[in-house]
PDB file of C-alpha atoms in Angstrom:
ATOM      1  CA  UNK A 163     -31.095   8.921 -39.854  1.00  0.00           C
ATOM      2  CA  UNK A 164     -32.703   5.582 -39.121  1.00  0.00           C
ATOM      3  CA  UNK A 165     -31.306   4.044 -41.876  1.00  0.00           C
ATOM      4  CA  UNK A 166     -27.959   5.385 -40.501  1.00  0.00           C
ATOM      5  CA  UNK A 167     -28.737   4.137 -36.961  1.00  0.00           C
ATOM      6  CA  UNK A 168     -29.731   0.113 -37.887  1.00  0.00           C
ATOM      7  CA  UNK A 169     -26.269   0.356 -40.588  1.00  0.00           C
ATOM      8  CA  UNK A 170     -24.045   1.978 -37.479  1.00  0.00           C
ATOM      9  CA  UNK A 171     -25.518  -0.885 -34.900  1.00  0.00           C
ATOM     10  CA  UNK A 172     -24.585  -3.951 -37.300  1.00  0.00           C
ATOM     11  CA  UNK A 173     -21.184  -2.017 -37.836  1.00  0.00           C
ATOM     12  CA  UNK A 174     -20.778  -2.326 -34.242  1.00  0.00           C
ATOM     13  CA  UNK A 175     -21.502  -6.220 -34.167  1.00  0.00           C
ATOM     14  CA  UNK A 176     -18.680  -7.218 -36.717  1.00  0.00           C
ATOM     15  CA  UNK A 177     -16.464  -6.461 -33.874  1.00  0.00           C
ATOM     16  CA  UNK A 178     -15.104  -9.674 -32.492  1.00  0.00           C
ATOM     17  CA  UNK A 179     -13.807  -9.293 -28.682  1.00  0.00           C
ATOM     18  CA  UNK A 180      -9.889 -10.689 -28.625  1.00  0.00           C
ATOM     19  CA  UNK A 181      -9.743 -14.245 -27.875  1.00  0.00           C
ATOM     20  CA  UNK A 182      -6.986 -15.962 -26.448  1.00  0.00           C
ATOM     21  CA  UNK A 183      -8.797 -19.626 -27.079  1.00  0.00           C
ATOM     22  CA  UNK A 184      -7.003 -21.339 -29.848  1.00  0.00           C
ATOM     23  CA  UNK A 185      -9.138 -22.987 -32.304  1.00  0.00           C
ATOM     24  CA  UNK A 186      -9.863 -25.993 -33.756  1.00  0.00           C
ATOM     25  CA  UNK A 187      -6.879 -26.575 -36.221  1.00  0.00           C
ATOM     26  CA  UNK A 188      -5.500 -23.749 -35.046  1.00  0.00           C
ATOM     27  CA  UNK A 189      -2.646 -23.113 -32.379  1.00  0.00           C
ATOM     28  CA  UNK A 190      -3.432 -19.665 -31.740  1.00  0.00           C
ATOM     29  CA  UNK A 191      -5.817 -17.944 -32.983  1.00  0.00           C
ATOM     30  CA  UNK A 192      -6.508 -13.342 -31.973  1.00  0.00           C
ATOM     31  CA  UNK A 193      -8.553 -10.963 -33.221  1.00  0.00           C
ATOM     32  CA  UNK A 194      -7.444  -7.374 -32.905  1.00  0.00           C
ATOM     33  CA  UNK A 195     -10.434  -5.593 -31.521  1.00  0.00           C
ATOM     34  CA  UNK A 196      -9.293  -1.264 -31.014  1.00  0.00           C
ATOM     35  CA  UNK A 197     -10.692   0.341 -27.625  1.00  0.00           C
ATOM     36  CA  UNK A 198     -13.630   1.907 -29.130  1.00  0.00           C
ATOM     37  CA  UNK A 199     -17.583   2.928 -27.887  1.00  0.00           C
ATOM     38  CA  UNK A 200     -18.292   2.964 -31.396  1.00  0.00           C
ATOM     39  CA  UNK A 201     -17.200   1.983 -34.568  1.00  0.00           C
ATOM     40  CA  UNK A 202     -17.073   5.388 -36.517  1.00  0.00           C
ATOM     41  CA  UNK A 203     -14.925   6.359 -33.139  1.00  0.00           C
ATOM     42  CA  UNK A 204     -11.803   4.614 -34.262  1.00  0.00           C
ATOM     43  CA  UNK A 205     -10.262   5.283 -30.779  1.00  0.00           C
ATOM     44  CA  UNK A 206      -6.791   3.715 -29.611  1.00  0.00           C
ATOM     45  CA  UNK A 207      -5.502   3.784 -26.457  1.00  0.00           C
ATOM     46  CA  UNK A 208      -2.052   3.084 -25.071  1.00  0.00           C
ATOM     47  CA  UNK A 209      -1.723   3.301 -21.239  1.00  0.00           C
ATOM     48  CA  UNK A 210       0.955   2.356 -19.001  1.00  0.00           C
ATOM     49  CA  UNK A 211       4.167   1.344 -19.703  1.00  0.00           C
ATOM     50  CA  UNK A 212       5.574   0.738 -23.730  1.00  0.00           C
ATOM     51  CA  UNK A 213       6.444  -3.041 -24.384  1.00  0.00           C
ATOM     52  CA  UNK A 214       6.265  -5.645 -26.674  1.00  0.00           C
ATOM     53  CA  UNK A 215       2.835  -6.987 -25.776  1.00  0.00           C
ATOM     54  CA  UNK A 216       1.353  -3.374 -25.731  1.00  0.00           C
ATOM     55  CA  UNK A 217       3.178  -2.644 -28.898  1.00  0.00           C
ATOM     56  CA  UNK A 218       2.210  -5.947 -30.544  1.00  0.00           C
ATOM     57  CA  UNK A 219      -1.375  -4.901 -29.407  1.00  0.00           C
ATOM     58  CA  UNK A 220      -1.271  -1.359 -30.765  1.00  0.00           C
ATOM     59  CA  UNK A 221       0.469  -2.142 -33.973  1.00  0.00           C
ATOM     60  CA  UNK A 222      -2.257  -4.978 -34.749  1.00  0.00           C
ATOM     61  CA  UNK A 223      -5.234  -2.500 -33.860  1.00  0.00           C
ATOM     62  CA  UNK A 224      -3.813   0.356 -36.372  1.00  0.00           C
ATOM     63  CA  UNK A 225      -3.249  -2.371 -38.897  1.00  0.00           C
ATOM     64  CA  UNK A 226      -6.436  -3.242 -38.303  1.00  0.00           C
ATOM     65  CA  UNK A 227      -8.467  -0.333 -38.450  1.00  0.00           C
ATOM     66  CA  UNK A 228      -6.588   0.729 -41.798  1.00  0.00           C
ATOM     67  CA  UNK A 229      -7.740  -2.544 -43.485  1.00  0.00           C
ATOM     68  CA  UNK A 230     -11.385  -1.012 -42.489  1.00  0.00           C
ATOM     69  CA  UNK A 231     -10.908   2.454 -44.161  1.00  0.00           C
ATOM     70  CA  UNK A 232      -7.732   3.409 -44.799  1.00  0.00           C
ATOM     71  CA  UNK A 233      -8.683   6.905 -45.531  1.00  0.00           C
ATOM     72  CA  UNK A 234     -10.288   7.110 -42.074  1.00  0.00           C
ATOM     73  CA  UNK A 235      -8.522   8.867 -39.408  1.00  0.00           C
ATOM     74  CA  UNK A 236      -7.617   7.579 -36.312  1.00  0.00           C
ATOM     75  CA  UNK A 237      -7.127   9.189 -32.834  1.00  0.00           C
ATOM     76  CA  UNK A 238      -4.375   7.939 -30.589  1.00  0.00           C
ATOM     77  CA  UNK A 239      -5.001   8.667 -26.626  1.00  0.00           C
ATOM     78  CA  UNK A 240      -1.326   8.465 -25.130  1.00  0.00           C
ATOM     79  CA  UNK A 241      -1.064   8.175 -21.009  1.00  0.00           C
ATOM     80  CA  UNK A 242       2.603   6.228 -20.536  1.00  0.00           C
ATOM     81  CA  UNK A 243       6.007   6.859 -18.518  1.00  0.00           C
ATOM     82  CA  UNK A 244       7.177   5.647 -21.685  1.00  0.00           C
ATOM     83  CA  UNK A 245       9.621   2.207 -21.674  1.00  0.00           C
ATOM     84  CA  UNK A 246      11.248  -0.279 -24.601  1.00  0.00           C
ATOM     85  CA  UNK A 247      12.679   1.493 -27.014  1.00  0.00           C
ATOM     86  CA  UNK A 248      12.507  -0.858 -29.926  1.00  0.00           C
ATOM     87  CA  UNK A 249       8.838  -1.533 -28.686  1.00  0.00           C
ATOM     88  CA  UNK A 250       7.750   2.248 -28.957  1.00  0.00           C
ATOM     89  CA  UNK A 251       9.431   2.377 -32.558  1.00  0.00           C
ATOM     90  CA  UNK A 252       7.327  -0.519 -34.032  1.00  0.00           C
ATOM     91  CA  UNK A 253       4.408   1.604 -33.305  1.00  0.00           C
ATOM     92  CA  UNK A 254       6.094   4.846 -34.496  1.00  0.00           C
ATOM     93  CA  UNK A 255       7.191   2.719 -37.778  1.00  0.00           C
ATOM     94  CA  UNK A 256       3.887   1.540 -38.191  1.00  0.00           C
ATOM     95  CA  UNK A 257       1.683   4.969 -37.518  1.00  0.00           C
ATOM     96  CA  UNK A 258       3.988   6.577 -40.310  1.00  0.00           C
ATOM     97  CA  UNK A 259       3.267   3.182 -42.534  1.00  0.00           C
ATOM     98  CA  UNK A 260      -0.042   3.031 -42.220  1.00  0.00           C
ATOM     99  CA  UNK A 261      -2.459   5.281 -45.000  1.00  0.00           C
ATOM    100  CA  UNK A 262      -4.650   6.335 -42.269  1.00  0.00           C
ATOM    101  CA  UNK A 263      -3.732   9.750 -40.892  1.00  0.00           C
ATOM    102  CA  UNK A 264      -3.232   8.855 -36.610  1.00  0.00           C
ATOM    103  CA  UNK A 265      -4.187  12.053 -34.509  1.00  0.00           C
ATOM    104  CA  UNK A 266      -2.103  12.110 -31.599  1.00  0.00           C
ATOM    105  CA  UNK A 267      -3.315  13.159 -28.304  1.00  0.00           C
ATOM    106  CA  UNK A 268      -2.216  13.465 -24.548  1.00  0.00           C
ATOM    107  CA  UNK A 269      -3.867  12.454 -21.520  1.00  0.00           C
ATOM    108  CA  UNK A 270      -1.853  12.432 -18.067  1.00  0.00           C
ATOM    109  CA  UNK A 271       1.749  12.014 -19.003  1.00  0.00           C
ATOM    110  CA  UNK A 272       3.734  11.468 -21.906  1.00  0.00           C
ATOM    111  CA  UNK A 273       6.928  10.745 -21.366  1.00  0.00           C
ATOM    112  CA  UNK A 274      10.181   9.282 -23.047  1.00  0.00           C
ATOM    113  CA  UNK A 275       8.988   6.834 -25.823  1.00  0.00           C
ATOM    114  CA  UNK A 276       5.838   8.056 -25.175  1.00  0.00           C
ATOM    115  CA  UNK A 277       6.542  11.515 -26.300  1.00  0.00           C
ATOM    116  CA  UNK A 278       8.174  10.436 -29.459  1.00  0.00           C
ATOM    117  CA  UNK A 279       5.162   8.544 -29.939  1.00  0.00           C
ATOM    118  CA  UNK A 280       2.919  11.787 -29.343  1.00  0.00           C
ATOM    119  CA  UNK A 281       5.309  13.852 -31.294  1.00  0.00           C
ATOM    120  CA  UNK A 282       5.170  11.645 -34.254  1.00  0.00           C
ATOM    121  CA  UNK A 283       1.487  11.947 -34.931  1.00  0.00           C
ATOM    122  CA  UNK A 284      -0.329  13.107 -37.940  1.00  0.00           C
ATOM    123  CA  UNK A 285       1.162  16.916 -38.606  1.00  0.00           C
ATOM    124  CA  UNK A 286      -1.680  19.404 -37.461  1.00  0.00           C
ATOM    125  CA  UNK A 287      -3.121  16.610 -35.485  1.00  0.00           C
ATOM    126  CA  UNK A 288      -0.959  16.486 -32.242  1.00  0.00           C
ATOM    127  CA  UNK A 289      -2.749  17.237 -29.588  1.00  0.00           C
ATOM    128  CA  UNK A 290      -2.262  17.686 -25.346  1.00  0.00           C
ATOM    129  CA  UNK A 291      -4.697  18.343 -22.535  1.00  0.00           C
ATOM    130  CA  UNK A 292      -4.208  20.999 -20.661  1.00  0.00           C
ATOM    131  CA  UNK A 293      -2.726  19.797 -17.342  1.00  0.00           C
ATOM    132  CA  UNK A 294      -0.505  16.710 -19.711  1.00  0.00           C
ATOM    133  CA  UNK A 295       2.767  15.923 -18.604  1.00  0.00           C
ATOM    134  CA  UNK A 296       5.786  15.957 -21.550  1.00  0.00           C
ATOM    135  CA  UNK A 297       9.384  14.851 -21.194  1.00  0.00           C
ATOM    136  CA  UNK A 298      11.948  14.056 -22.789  1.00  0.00           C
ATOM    137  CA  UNK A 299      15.853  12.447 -22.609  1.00  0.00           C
ATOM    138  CA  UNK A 300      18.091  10.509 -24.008  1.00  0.00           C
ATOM    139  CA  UNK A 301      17.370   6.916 -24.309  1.00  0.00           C
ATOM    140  CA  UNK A 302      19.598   4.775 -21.044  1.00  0.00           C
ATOM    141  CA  UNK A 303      20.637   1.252 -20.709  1.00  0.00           C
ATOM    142  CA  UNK A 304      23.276  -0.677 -19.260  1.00  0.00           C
ATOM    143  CA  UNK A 305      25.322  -4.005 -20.197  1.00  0.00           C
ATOM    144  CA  UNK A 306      27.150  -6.562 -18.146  1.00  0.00           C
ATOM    145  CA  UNK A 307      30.341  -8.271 -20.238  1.00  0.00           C
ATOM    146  CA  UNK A 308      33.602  -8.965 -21.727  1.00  0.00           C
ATOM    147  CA  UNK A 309      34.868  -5.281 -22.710  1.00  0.00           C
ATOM    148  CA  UNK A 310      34.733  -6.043 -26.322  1.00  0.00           C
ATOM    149  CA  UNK A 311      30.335  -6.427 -26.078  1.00  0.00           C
ATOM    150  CA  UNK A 312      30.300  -3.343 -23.616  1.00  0.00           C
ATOM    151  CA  UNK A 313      32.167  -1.295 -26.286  1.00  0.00           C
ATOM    152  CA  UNK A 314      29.349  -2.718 -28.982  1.00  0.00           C
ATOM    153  CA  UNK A 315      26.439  -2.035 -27.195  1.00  0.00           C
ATOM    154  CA  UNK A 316      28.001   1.375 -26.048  1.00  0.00           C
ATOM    155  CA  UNK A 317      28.125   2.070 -30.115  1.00  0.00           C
ATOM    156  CA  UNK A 318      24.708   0.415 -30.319  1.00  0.00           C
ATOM    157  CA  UNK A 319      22.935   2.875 -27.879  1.00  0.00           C
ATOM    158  CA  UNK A 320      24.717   5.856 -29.034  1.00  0.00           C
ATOM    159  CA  UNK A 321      23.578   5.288 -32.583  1.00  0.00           C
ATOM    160  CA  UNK A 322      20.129   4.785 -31.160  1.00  0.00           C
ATOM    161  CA  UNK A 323      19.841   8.315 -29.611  1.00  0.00           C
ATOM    162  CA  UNK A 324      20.943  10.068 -32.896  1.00  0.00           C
ATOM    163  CA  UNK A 325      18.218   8.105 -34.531  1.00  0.00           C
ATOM    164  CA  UNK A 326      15.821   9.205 -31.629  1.00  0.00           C
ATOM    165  CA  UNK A 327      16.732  12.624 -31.732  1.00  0.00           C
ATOM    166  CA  UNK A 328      16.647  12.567 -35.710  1.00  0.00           C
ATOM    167  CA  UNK A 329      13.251  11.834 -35.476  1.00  0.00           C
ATOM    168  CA  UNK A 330      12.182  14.456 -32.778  1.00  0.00           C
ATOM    169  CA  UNK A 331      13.741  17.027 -34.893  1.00  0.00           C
ATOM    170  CA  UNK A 332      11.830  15.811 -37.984  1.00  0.00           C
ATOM    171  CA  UNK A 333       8.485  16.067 -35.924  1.00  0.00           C
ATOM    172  CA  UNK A 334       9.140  19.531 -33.951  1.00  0.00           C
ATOM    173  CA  UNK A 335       7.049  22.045 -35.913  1.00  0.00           C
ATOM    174  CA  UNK A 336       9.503  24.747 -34.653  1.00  0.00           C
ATOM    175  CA  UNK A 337      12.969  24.207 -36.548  1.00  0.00           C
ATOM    176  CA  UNK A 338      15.639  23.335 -34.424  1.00  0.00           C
ATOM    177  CA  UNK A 339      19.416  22.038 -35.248  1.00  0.00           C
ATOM    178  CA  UNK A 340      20.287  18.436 -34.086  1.00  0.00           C
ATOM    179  CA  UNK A 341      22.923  20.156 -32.269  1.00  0.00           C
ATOM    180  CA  UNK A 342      19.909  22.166 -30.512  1.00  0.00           C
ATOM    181  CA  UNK A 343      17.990  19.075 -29.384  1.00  0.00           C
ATOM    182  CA  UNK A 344      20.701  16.400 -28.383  1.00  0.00           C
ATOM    183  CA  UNK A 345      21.410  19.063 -25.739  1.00  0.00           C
ATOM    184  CA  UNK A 346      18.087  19.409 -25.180  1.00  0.00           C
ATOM    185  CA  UNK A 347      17.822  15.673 -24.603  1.00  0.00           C
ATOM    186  CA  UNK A 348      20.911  15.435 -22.760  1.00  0.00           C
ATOM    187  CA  UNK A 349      19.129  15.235 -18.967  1.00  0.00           C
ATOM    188  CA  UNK A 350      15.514  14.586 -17.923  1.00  0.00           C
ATOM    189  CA  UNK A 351      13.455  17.834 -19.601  1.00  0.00           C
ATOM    190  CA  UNK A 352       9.719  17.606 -18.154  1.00  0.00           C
ATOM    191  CA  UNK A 353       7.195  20.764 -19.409  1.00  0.00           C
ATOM    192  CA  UNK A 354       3.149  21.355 -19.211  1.00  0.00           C
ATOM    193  CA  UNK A 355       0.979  21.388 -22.122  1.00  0.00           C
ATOM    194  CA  UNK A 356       1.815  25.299 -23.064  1.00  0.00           C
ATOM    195  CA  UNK A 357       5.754  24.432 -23.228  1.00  0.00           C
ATOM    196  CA  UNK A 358       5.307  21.650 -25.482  1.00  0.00           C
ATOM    197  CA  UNK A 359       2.735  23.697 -27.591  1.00  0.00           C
ATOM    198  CA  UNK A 360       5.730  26.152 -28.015  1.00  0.00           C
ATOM    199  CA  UNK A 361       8.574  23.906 -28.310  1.00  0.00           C
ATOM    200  CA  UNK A 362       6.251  22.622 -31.286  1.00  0.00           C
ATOM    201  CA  UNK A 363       6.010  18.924 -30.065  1.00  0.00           C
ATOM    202  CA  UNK A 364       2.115  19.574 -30.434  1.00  0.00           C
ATOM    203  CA  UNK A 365      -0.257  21.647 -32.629  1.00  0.00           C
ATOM    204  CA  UNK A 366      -2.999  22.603 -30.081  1.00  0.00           C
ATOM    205  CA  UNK A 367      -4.392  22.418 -26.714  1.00  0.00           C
ATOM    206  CA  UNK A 368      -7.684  20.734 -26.423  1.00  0.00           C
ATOM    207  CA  UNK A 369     -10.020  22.304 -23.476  1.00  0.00           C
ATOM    208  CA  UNK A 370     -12.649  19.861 -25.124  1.00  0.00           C
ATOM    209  CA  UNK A 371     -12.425  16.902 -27.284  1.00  0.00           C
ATOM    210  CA  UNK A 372     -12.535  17.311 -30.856  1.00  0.00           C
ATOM    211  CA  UNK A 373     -15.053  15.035 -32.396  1.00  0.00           C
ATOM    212  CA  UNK A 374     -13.746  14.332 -35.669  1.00  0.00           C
ATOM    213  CA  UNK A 375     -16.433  11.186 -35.147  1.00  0.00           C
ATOM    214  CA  UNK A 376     -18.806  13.438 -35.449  1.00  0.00           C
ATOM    215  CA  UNK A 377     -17.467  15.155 -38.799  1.00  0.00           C
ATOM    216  CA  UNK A 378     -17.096  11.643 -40.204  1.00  0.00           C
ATOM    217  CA  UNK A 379     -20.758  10.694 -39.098  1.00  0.00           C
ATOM    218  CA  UNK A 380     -22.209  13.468 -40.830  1.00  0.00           C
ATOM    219  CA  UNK A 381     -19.924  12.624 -44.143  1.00  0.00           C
ATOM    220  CA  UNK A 382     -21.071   9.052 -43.893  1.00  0.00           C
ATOM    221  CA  UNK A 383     -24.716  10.262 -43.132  1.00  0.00           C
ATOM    222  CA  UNK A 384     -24.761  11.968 -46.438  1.00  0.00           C
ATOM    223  CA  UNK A 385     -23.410   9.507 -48.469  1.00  0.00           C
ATOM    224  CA  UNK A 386     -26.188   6.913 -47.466  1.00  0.00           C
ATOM    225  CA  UNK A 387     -28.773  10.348 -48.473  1.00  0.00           C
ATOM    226  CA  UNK A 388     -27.063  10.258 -51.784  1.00  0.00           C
ATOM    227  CA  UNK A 389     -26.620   6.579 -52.485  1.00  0.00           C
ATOM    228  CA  UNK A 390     -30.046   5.014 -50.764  1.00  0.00           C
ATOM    229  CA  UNK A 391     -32.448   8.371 -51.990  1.00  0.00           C
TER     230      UNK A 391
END
């Protein structure tokens, strides 16, 4: 076990904090460093509000953390209103790319984007706290133009939500037509934890975290017992 602590502590120190400072030969230089307290946790967090700097952020700490262990899992904590999206479906895109399986799991709200995002987890591994927030709706938008671009962007958007709800019915553990969820998405549809659990947009309710960290500790502790005698 002490071997495991002094391996686990220089783990921890080959994480570089992001730096904005460009270098020297360099115009820009960042190092994606994932919200973690340690670095079996593999911990991501998105909070707030879904655009293309927190996307950009997200995308480059999954990316990241797969280039560590790919076969690792990692745990998504999701608290947003939601917001872009284009934004939210970079990081849907890349936690379906990625070989890494990406437990999903609700704190505080998840709403719009955000519950795509929480939807499209890992299967099995979708998780909400008991008092979370979930809603869904149809994506919105507006345009200011010559008729012709209105009429584009009006296709545009329209093709958009059929994409959207293509992928909530993909995701929904309880099968549903598309028929059944455009209307479902057709006005603001907020439910608790339990209604989500039965609409099948998550797998369980958590009362207390799961710690898969722990699991993986263990796993790694015994591979050092076999490897070091």
């Amino acid at each position: 076990m002490q071997r495991y602590a002094v391996l686990k502590k220089a783990l921890r120190s080959q994480l570089r904090a992001p730096s904005l400072a460009p270098r020297r030969g360099m115009s820009h230089a960042w190092t994606p460093t994932p919200f973690v307290t340690e670095t079996i946790e593999r911990i991501v967090c998105l909070n707030g509000q879904v655009d293309e700097s927190t996307s950009a952020s997200i995308v480059a700490q999954l990316l990241f953390l797969e280039a560590e262990n790919p076969e690792k899992p990692i745990q998504l904590y999701i608290n947003s209103p939601g917001g872009s999206v284009t934004a939210g479906l970079a990081i849907y895109d890349t936690l379906t790319y990625i070989q890494s399986p990406v437990a999903t799991i609700c704190i505080g709200q998840a709403a719009s984007m955000g519950s795509l995002l929480l939807c499209g987890g890992e299967a099995g591994k979708r998780y909400c706290l008991p008092h979370s927030s979930i809603m869904v709706h149809q994506p919105s938008g507006g345009y200011f133009g010559q008729a012709s671009d209105i009429a584009i962007h009006a296709t545009e958007i329209l093709r958009v939500r059929k994409q959207l709800n293509q992928i909530y019915q993909k995701h929904l553990t309880k099968p549903h037509s598309l028929e059944a969820v455009e209307k479902m998405m057709e006005r603001d549809y907020f439910m608790g934890a339990k209604e989500a659990l039965e609409l099948g947009l998550v797998d369980q309710i958590l009362d207390q975290r799961l710690d898969l960290g722990a699991k993986e500790s263990k796993k790694f502790d015994r591979t050092l017992e076999i490897s070091g005698g």
